[in-house]
XYZ file of C-alpha atoms in Angstrom:
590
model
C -0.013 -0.921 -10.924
C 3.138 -3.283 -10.703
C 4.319 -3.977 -14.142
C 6.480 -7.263 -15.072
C 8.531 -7.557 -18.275
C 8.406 -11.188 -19.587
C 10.341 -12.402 -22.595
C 7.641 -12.726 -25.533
C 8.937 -16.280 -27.054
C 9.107 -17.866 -23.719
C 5.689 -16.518 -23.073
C 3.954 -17.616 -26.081
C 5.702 -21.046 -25.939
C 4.026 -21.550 -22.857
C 0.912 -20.241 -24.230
C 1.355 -22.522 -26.936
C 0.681 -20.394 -29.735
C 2.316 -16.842 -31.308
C 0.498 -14.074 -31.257
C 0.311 -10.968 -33.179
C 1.191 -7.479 -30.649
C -2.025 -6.559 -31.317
C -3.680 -10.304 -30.611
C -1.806 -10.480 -27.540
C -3.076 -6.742 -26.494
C -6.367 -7.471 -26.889
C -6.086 -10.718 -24.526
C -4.783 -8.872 -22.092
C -7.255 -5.954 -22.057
C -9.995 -9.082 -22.230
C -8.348 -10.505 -18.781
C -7.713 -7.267 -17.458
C -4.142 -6.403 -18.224
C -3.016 -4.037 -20.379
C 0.266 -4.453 -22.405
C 2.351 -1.437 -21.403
C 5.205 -1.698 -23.105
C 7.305 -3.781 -26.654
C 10.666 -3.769 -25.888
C 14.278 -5.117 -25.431
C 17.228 -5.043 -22.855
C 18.657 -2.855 -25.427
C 15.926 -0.381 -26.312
C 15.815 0.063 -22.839
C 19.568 0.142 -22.060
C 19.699 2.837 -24.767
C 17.183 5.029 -23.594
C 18.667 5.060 -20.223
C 22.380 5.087 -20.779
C 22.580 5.761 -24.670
C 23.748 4.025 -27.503
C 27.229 3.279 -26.287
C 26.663 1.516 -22.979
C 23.510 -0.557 -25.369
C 26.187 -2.326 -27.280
C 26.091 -5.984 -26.826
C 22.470 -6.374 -25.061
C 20.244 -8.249 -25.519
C 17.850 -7.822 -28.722
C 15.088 -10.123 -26.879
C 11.947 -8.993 -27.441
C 10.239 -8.291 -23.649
C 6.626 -7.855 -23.231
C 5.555 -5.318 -20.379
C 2.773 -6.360 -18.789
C 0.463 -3.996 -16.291
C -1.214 -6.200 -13.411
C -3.459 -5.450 -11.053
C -1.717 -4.609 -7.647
C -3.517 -7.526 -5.602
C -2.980 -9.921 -7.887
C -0.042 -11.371 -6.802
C -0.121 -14.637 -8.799
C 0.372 -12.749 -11.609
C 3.803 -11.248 -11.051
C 5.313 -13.666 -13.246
C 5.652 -15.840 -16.319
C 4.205 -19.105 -14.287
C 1.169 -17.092 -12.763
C 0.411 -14.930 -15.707
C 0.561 -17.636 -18.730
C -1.332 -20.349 -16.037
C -4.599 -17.677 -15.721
C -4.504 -17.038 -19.505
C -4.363 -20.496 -20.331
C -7.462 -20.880 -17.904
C -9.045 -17.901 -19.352
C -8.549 -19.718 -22.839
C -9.963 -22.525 -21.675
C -6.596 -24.369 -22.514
C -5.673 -25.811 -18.670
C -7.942 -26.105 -16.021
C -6.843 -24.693 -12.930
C -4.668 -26.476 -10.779
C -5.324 -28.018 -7.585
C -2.523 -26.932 -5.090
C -1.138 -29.396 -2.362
C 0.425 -29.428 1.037
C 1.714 -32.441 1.936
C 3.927 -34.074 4.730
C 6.981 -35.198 3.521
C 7.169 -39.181 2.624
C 9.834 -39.997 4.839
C 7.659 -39.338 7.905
C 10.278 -36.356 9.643
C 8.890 -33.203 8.983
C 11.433 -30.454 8.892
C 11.385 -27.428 11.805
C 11.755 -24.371 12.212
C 11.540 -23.129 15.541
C 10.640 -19.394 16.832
C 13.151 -18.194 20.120
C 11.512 -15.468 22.145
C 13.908 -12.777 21.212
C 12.645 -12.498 18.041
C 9.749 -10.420 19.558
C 12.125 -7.216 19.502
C 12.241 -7.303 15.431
C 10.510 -9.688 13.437
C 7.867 -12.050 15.376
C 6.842 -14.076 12.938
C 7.702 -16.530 10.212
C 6.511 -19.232 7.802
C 8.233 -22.031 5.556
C 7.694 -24.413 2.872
C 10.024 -27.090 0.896
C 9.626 -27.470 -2.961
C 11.179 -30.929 -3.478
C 12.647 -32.287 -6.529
C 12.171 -29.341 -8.888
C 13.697 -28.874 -12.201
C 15.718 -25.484 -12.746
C 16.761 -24.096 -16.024
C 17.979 -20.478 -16.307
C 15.192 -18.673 -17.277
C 13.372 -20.613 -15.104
C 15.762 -19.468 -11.955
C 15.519 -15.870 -13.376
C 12.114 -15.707 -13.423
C 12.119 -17.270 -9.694
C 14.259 -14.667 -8.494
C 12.513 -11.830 -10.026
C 9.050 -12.963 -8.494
C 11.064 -12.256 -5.138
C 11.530 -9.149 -5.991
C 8.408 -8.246 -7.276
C 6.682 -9.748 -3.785
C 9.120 -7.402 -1.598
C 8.537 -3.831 -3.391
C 4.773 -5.042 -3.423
C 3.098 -6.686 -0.764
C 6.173 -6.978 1.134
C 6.755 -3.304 1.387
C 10.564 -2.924 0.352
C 11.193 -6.166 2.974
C 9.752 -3.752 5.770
C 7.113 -6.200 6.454
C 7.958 -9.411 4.809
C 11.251 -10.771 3.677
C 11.801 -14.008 1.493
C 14.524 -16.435 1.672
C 15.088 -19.115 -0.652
C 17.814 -22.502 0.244
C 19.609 -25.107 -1.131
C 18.467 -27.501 1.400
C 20.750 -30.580 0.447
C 23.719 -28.168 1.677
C 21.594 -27.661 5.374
C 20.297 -30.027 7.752
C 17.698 -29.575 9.823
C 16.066 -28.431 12.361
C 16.277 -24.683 11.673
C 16.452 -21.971 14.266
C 14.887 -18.241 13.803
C 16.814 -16.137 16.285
C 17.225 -12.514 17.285
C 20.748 -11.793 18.598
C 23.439 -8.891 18.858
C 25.121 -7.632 15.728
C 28.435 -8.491 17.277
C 27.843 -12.205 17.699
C 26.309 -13.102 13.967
C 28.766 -14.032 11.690
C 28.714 -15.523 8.233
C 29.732 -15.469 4.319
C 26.882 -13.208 3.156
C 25.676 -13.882 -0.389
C 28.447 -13.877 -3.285
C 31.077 -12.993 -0.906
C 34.263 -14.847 -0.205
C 35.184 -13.887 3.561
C 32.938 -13.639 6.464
C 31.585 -10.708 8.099
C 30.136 -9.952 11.469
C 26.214 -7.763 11.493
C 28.036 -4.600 11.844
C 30.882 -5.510 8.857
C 27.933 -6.111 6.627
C 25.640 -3.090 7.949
C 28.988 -0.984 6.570
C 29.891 -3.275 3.861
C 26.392 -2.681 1.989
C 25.937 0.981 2.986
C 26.914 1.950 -0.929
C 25.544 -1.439 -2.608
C 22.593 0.188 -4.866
C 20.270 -2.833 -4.156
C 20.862 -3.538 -0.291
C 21.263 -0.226 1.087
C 17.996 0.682 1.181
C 16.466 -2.591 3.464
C 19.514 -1.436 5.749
C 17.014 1.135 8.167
C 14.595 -2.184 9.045
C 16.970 -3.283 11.524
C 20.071 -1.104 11.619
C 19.015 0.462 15.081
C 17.628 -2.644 16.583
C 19.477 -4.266 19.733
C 19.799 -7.615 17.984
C 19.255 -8.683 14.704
C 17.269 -11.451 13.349
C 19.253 -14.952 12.293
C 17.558 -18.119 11.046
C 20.718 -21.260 11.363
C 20.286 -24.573 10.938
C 21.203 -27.497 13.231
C 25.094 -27.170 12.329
C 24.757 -23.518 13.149
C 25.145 -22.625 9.432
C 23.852 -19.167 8.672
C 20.864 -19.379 6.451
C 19.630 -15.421 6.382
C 20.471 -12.419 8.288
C 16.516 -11.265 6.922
C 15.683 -8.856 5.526
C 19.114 -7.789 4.575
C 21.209 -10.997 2.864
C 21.068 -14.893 2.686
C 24.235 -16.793 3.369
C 26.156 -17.615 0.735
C 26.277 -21.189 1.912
C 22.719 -22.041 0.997
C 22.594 -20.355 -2.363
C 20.404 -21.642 -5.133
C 21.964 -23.257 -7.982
C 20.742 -24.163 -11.539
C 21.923 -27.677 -9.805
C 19.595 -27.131 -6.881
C 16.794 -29.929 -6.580
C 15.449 -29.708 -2.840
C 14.641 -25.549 -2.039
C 13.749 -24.367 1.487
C 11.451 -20.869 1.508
C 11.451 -19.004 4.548
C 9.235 -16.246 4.968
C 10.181 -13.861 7.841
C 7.713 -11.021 8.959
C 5.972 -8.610 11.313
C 2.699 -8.984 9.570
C 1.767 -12.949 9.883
C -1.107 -12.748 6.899
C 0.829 -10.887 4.468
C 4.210 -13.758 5.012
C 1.699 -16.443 4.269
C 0.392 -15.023 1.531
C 3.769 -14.089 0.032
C 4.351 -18.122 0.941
C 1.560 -19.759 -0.393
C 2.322 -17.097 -3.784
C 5.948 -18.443 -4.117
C 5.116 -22.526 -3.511
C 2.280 -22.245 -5.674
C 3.817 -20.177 -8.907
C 6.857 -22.829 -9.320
C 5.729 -25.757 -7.205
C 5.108 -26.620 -11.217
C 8.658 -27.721 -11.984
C 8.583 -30.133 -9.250
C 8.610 -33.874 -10.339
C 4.926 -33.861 -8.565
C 3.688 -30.726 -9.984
C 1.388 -28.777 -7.795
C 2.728 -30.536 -4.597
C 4.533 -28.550 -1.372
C 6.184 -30.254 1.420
C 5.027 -29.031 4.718
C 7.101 -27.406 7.085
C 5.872 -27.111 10.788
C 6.922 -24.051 12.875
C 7.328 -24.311 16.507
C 6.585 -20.274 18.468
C 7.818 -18.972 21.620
C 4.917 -20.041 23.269
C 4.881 -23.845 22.350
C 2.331 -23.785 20.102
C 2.889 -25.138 16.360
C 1.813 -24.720 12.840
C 2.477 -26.707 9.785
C 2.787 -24.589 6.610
C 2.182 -23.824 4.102
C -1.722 -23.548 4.477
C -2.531 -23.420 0.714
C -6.178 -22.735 1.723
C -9.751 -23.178 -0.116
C -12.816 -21.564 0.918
C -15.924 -20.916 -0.480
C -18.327 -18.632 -0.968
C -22.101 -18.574 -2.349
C -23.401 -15.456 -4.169
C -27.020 -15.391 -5.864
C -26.753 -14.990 -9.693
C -29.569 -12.469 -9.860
C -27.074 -10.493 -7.626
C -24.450 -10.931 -9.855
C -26.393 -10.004 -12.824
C -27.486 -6.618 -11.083
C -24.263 -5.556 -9.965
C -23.028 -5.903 -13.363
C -26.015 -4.738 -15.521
C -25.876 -7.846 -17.520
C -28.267 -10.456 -17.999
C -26.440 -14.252 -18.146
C -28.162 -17.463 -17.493
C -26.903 -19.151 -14.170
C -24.710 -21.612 -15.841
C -22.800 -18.857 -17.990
C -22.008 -17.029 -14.810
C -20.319 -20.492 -13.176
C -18.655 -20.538 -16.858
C -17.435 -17.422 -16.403
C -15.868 -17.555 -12.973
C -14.400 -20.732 -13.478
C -12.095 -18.668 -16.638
C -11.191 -16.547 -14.183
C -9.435 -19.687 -11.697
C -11.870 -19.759 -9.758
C -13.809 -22.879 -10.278
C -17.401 -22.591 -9.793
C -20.575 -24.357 -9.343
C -24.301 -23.973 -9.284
C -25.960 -25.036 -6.192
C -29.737 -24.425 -3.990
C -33.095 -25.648 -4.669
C -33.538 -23.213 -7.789
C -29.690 -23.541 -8.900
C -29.602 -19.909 -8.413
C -26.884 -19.668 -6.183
C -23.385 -19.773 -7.100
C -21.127 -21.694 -4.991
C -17.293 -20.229 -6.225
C -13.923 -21.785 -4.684
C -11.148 -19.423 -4.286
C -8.336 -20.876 -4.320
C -4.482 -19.868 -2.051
C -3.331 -18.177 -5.308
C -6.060 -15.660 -5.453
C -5.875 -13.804 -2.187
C -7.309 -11.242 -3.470
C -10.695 -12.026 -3.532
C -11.670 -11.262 -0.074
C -15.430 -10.268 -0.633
C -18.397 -10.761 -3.178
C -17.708 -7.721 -4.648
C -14.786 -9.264 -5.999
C -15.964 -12.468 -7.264
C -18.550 -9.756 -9.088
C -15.877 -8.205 -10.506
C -14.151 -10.519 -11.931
C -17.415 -12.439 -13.315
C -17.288 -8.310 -15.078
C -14.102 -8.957 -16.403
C -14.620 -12.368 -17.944
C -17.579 -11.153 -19.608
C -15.798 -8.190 -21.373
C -16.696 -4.702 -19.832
C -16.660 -3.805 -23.960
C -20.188 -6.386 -23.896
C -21.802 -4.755 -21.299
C -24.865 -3.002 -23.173
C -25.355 0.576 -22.775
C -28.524 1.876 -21.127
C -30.260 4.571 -18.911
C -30.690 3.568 -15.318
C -34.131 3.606 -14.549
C -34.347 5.687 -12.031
C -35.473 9.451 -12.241
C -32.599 11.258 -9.764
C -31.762 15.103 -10.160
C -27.629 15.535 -9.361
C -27.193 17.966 -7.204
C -23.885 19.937 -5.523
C -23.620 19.212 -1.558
C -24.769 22.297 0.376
C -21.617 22.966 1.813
C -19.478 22.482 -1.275
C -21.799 24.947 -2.701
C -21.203 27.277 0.090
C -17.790 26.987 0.142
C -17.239 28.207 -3.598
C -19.505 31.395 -2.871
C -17.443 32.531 -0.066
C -14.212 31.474 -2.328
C -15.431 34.080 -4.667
C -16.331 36.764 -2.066
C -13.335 36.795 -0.061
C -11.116 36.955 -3.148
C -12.732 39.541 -3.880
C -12.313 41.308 -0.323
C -8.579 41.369 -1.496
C -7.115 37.895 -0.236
C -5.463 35.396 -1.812
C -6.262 31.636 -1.793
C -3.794 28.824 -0.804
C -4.345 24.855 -0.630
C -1.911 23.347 2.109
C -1.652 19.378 2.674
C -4.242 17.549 4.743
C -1.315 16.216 6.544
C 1.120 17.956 8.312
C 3.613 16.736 11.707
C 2.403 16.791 15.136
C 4.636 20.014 15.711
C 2.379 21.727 13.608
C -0.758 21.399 15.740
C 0.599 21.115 18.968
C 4.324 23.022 19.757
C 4.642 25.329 16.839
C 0.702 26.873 17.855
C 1.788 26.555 21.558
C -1.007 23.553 22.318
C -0.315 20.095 23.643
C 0.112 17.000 21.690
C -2.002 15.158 24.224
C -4.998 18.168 24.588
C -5.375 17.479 20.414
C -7.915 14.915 19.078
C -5.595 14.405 16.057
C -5.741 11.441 13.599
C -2.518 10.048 13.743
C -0.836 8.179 11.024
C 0.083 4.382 12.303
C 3.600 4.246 9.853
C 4.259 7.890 8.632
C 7.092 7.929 5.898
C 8.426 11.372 6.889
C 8.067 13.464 9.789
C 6.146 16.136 7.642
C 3.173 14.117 7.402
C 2.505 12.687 10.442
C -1.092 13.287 11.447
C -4.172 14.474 9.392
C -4.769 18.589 10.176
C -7.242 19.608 12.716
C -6.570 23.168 12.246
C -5.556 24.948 8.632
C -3.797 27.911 10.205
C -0.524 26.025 10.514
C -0.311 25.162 6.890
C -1.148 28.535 6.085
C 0.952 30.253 8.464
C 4.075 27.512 6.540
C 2.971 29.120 3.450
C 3.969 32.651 4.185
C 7.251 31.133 5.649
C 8.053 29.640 2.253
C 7.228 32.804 0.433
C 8.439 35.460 2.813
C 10.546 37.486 0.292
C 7.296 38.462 -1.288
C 5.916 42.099 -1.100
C 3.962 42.989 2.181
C 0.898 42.470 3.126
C 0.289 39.135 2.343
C -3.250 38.210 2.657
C -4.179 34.832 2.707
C -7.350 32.553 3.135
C -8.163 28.870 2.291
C -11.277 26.835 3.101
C -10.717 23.072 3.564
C -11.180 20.443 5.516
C -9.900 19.514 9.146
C -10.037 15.798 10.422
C -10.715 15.211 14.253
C -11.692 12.313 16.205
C -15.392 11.353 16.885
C -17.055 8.375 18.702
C -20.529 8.954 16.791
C -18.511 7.926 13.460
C -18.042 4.056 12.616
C -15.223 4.998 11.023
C -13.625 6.825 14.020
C -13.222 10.081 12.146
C -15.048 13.350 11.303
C -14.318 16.009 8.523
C -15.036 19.779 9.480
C -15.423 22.660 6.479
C -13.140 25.338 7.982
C -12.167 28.923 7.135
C -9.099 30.628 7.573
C -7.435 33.744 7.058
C -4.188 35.971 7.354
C -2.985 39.094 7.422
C 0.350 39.105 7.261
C 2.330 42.823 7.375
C 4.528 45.128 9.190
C 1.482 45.644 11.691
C -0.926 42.763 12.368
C -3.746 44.129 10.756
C -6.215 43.079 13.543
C -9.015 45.374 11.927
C -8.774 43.641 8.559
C -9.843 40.285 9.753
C -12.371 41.816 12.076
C -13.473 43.338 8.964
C -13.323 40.606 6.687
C -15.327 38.700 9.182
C -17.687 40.979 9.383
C -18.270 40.911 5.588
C -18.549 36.997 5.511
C -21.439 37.105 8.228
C -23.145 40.306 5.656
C -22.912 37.605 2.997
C -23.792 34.989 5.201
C -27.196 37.414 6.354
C -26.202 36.651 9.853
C -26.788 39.873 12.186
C -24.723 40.975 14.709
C -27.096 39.828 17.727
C -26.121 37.772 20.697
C -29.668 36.331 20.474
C -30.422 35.260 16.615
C -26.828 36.074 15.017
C -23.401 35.964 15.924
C -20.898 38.182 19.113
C -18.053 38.436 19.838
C -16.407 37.212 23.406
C -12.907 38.382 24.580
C -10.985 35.295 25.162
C -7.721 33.759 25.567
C -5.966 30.937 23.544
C -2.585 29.562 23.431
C -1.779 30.675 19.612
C -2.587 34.162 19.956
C -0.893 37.203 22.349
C -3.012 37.645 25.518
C -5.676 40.604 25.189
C -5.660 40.425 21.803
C -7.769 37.013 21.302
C -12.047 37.114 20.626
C -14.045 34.340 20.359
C -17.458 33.579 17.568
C -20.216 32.933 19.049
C -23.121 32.013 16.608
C -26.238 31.443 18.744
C -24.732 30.677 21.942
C -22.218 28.533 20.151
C -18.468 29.120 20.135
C -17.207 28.231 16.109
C -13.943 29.803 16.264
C -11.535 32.367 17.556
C -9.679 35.581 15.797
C -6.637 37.653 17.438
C -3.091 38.596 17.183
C -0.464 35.645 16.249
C 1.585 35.408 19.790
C 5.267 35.769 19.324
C 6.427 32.906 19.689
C 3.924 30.622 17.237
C 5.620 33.801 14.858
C 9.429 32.850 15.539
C 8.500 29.246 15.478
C 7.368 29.753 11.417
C 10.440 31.703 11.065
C 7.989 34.950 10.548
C 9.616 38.020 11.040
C 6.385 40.047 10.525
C 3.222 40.673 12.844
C 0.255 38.868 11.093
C -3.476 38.375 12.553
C -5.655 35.475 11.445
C -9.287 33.922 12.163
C -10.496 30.242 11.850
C -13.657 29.191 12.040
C -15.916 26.478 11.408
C -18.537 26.929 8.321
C -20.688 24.084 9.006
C -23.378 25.843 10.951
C -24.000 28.162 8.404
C -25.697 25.492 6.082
């Protein structure tokens, strides 16, 4: 959960009221929150840096506040005193606004075609006349930040800019073009530097150096300028120092630039609508229309309302409460999302969600939050009534007795990751990539976890490389689960309870796994019959040395293979040692 640190006087003065620590816990646990943390820039400062480096901070008392991930409107002071104040029944919820400006020319930005190759898409808005004071433009910075490790994904997926548009003129171009011909004064700077300069020049700046990998390897880089080709942003890395906010800054242009359209509009319609308060017509955004590649044009923001009807007695059920249909409207409308009762009966309730809750994407949600307004703490204990016996799954239950027994037979049990690289199943086993019906991860953050597992022998095999220096043998065995594509799924996807084990020693050992399986199919009371029981079948497969490879058959069906390692699969895990090893599959056992 995403916690924010608000100063505690500002906060209650906009609450309009002082609260005790433990007052102001208890409303937060009653919305939902929980208050993490009492402290001060100093407290902190000395905790992290000691006593010395504390002198001089700030003794400001800061309230830490835990918030729900998806609740983006409550990453800061604005968002999170506004839905308490509704919660209090203080301030009914606002009614957000996207109008075109009053002078009739509506300000552009326009897509060029090259953006394609980076970052397609983008989104603006214009906050006019708004009233800065420095906490004010602290707290509007900080919800930037907050938005890009959050929803934006450390920039990787959306990046924000913020203007001074009384120093630009419109309209604004969103570019893609080669490091070498973008030049500007980046942000606080004095001198201007080309792409490249600045690609070197914030390589060691603690803050910027990260965002550097979105684009560093791209062919050209994205560039948003305005009519007098004055640099705005070179996103997601830096604004231009040009455009900079001020505490003097009345007019601000937000630019939103992405590769995921939904999430820049939601970070868009988030920013406008948490300070579009301090504008002289609170609550009011000027619309900005953006022109694509392909001609076609959008005004944002879209500061969207929908609805949605739910029947109370649903509500009620869900919940295990029992409130009367207006109660339930009540309730919903604390929680900003203003509600009303509508149908023949008045049993339905018809609740508006509004562009600041983006969260709520399904009735389940509404539900919940109906939950939270009530007070989880109110909810009345009591049995279900229904008369259901808990029972272990059959192959869970199976698993653990042959955990037991094969310990037992002398080996050891391991638990590898579910994910692995594609190396793993495909070159390192001698199979193909393409031969594999692997799950494949769509944005892996390391090469080690690339795909889920469709076979545990590699992670087992990795765990024997890890602790070769151990005294031979090594016998090891784990029973997981593998993940492999399947049509007959709706989710795509189909887990598999495998077994697998390895002898690992000077000699492979090729009679201890025959032996072990043997004792798994005693325990299993599975004969040794190719008719009613299980048989072996010479065969051949890439990961194990040719003539030394056998096949399970249980009932005519194959459900795994046991050999010698081959070689090579042996110097790929950096395995000096022969080892042998079965996997099979444990399902048709149940």
């Amino acid at each position: 959960m995403p916690t924010i640190g608000v100063k505690r006087d500002l906060l209650f003065e906009a609450l309009g009221r002082v609260y005790t620590v433990e007052e102001f816990e208890e409303l937060c646990f009653d919305y939902g929150l929980e208050l993490d943390e009492v402290t001060s820039e100093k407290i902190m400062l000395e905790k992290e840096q000691g006593s010395v480096k504390s002198e001089g901070a700030s003794e400001v008392i800061i309230y830490k506040v835990d918030v729900p991930a998806n609740r983006y409107d409550l990453l800061c002071l604005e968002g999170l005193a506004r839905a308490l104040l509704v919660f209090l029944k203080k301030l009914e919820a606002p009614r957000y606004t996207a109008v075109p400006p009053e002078s009739g020319l509506m300000q552009k930005l326009t897509i060029q075609p090259a953006t394609a190759q980076v970052r397609p898409h983008a989104v603006a808005a214009i906050l006019r006349n708004v009233q800065f004071t420095q906490e004010r433009y602290n707290s509007f910075i900080d919800l930037q930040d907050k938005l890009h490790h959050n929803i934006c994904r450390k920039r990787s997926l959306v990046a924000i800019g913020t203007h001074d548009l009384d120093t630009l003129q419109g309209p604004f171009i969103y570019d893609a073009q080669p490091p070498e011909e973008i030049k500007f004064v980046p942000l606080n700077q004095t001198k201007a530097y080309s792409a490249k300069e600045q690609m070197e020049l914030y390589s060691g700046d603690s803050h910027l150096k990260s965002y550097l990998p979105i684009i560093r390897d791209k062919p050209v880089y994205p560039v948003i300028y305005d009519s007098n080709d004055v640099v705005l942003s070179m996103p997601p890395i830096i604004n231009g120092d040009h455009s900079k906010i001020k505490l003097t800054t009345k007019n601000v242009f937000i630019e939103c630039t992405a590769t995921d359209q939904n999430k820049a509009k939601i970070v868009l319609d988030t920013v406008v609508t948490m300070f579009s308060q301090y504008c002289a017509q609170p609550y009011v955004v000027e619309q900005v229309e953006v022109v694509y590649p392909d001609g076609k044009s959008i005004v944002y923001p879209e500061l969207r309302y929908w609805h949605q009807e739910i029947p109370v007695e649903l509500i009620n059920k869900r919940i295990g409460i029992k409130e009367s249909n207006q109660k339930v409207a009540e309730l919903l409308t604390k929680m900003c999302l203003p509600s009303e009762l509508v149908g023949k009966k008045k049993d339905l309730v018809k609740v508006e969600i509004p562009p600041t809750r983006h969260d709520v994407i399904h009735a389940c949600d509404v539900i919940e939050d109906v939950a939270v307004a009530h007070g989880f703490n109110n909810i009345t204990e009591r049995i279900p009534p229904v008369s259901t016996i808990g029972n272990q799954f059959a192959i869970n239950k199976l698993t653990d007795l042959l955990r037991v027994d094969i310990a037992a037979a002398g080996f050891t049990e391991v638990l590898t990751f579910a994910l692995c690289s594609r190396e793993d199943v495909s070159e390192k086993v001698r199979h193909k990539i393409e031969d594999i019906p692997a799950v494949h991860i769509a944005n892996p953050k390391t090469a080690e976890f690339q795909i889920a597992r469709t076979s545990l022998l590699p992670g087992v095999l990795k765990t024997i490389s890890c602790n070769r220096k151990m005294p031979l043998p090594m016998r090891l065995f784990e029973i997981s689960d593998i993940v492999v594509k399947s049509r007959e799924k709706d989710v795509g996807a189909q887990n598999h309870r495998h077994l697998c084990a390895v002898h690992y020693n000077k000699s492979p050992g090729f009679e201890i796994i025959h032996g072990l399986i043997d004792r798994v199919m005693q325990l299993l009371q599975v004969p040794f019959s190719k008719e009613d029981g299980y048989h072996l079948k010479a065969s051949e497969n890439p990961t194990f040395f040719p003539g030394r490879c056998a096949e399970l058959i249980l009932r005519g069906e194959s459900i795994g293979h046991f050999g010698v390692i081959h070689p090579e699969v042996l110097s790929k895990f950096e395995l000096p040692n022969l080892c042998a090893a079965v996997e099979l599959t444990i399902q048709p056992f149940l």
